[in-house]
Amino acid sequence: MRKQIVAGNWKMNTTPEQGVVLVKEILKNLGQSCTTVNYIVCPPFTHLSEVAKVTRGTAVQVGAQNCADEAKGAYTGEVSAEMIASIGAQYVILGHSERRQYYGETSAKLVKRMALTYANGLMPIYCVGETLEERENGKLWDVVKAQIEEVVFTLSDEQFRHLVVAYEPVWAIGTGKVATADQAQEMHAFIRKVLISKFGEAAQKTPILYGGSVKADNAAEIFAKEDVDGGLIGGASLKAEDFLAIGNGFN
Ligand code: PEP
């Protein structure tokens, strides 16, 4: 049995005040589903600390949306993994396609971020996924395999045990276009096979989340697939009701 995870990536949305209201609303309506589903919220850096305080001792965990690729020092504007860990967060999203696309995130940088994430006791949610052009050219398998090999294959066996992977086809993020449940399963099974080739049977326990326009009305069909262990949710994580309804997709 693998962990079932629903993680909300708030991106650059909500003020600190709105973020606290949102997480309190999630906590108030959590109900029974949190006994089986692991909920994670990933607010912007400005309110990570406040949200972590509100969630302390609850079933909701907190993650950052990125971390610096250096440990500390003269890196204006950056936030280190140590800082993120110090405020009580547990996760860091790494390699999100928006960061790869807009901020020049390379595998070399992600290897460094990954190492710092683990060195500070945090767990990465590592995102992979192909663009529409890559899918249409049949390059999707090579692209995703390279994203895994170049970064995940640098992990030790012990680090690998704490990894969460998110498959997020770039063409499905924020577009309303969702991969079909079969397309998601096909890629998730492929990712697991690649992970098994390096880490063996330990990869049977790796949670692989699907991300890309997941909503309450499509979550159940996608989550029902064998190798889909939950979702990384953007837009629909900004309303407590919608976010929690996605978690009900496991039932
Ligand atoms: C995301 O950015 O991780 C994401 C999946 O966004 P959305 O759900 O809005 O497509």
Tab-separated table of N, CA and C in Angstrom, residues 2 6 14 18 22 46 52 76 78 84 96 100 109 112-113 117 122 127 132 138 187 220:
chain	number	residue	atom	x	y	z
A	2	ARG	N	0.695	2.099	-1.006
A	2	ARG	CA	1.483	3.333	-1.057
A	2	ARG	C	0.726	4.477	-0.399
A	6	VAL	N	-2.588	14.250	-1.539
A	6	VAL	CA	-3.155	15.353	-2.316
A	6	VAL	C	-2.404	16.608	-1.875
A	14	THR	N	-2.700	34.214	-3.152
A	14	THR	CA	-3.074	34.495	-1.763
A	14	THR	C	-2.095	35.439	-1.066
A	18	GLN	N	-5.077	35.759	3.481
A	18	GLN	CA	-5.934	34.834	2.723
A	18	GLN	C	-5.443	33.393	2.863
A	22	LEU	N	-7.537	30.237	4.226
A	22	LEU	CA	-7.681	29.034	3.402
A	22	LEU	C	-7.275	27.773	4.168
A	46	THR	N	6.185	33.960	1.687
A	46	THR	CA	5.799	35.003	2.653
A	46	THR	C	4.908	34.469	3.765
A	52	ALA	N	2.508	27.080	8.498
A	52	ALA	CA	3.095	25.955	9.240
A	52	ALA	C	2.684	26.007	10.706
A	76	THR	N	21.029	37.045	-3.154
A	76	THR	CA	19.883	37.931	-2.933
A	76	THR	C	18.588	37.351	-3.503
A	78	GLU	N	16.993	34.671	-2.548
A	78	GLU	CA	16.824	33.217	-2.433
A	78	GLU	C	16.400	32.802	-1.019
A	84	ILE	N	13.625	26.842	5.286
A	84	ILE	CA	12.322	26.193	5.096
A	84	ILE	C	12.102	25.135	6.182
A	96	HIS	N	9.318	22.099	-10.796
A	96	HIS	CA	8.015	22.391	-11.407
A	96	HIS	C	8.240	22.975	-12.802
A	100	ARG	N	11.116	25.407	-14.538
A	100	ARG	CA	12.008	24.978	-15.628
A	100	ARG	C	11.867	25.945	-16.802
A	109	LYS	N	21.115	22.292	-11.492
A	109	LYS	CA	20.646	23.061	-10.338
A	109	LYS	C	19.739	22.198	-9.465
A	112	LYS	N	21.525	19.994	-7.036
A	112	LYS	CA	21.987	20.720	-5.843
A	112	LYS	C	20.830	21.009	-4.884
A	113	ARG	N	19.691	21.404	-5.435
A	113	ARG	CA	18.515	21.678	-4.585
A	113	ARG	C	18.069	20.401	-3.877
A	117	THR	N	17.817	19.778	0.074
A	117	THR	CA	16.503	19.395	0.613
A	117	THR	C	16.689	18.246	1.603
A	122	LEU	N	14.186	17.589	4.709
A	122	LEU	CA	12.941	17.818	3.970
A	122	LEU	C	12.759	16.751	2.901
A	127	CYS	N	8.981	17.192	-9.778
A	127	CYS	CA	8.063	17.237	-10.920
A	127	CYS	C	8.764	16.912	-12.241
A	132	LEU	N	3.637	19.756	-24.989
A	132	LEU	CA	2.738	19.208	-26.019
A	132	LEU	C	3.547	18.792	-27.252
A	138	GLY	N	6.491	12.268	-30.113
A	138	GLY	CA	6.829	10.953	-29.562
A	138	GLY	C	8.051	10.961	-28.659
A	187	MET	N	2.055	6.684	-18.306
A	187	MET	CA	3.292	7.380	-17.946
A	187	MET	C	3.729	7.032	-16.515
A	220	ALA	N	-11.390	11.144	-9.269
A	220	ALA	CA	-11.674	9.745	-8.942
A	220	ALA	C	-11.206	8.807	-10.056
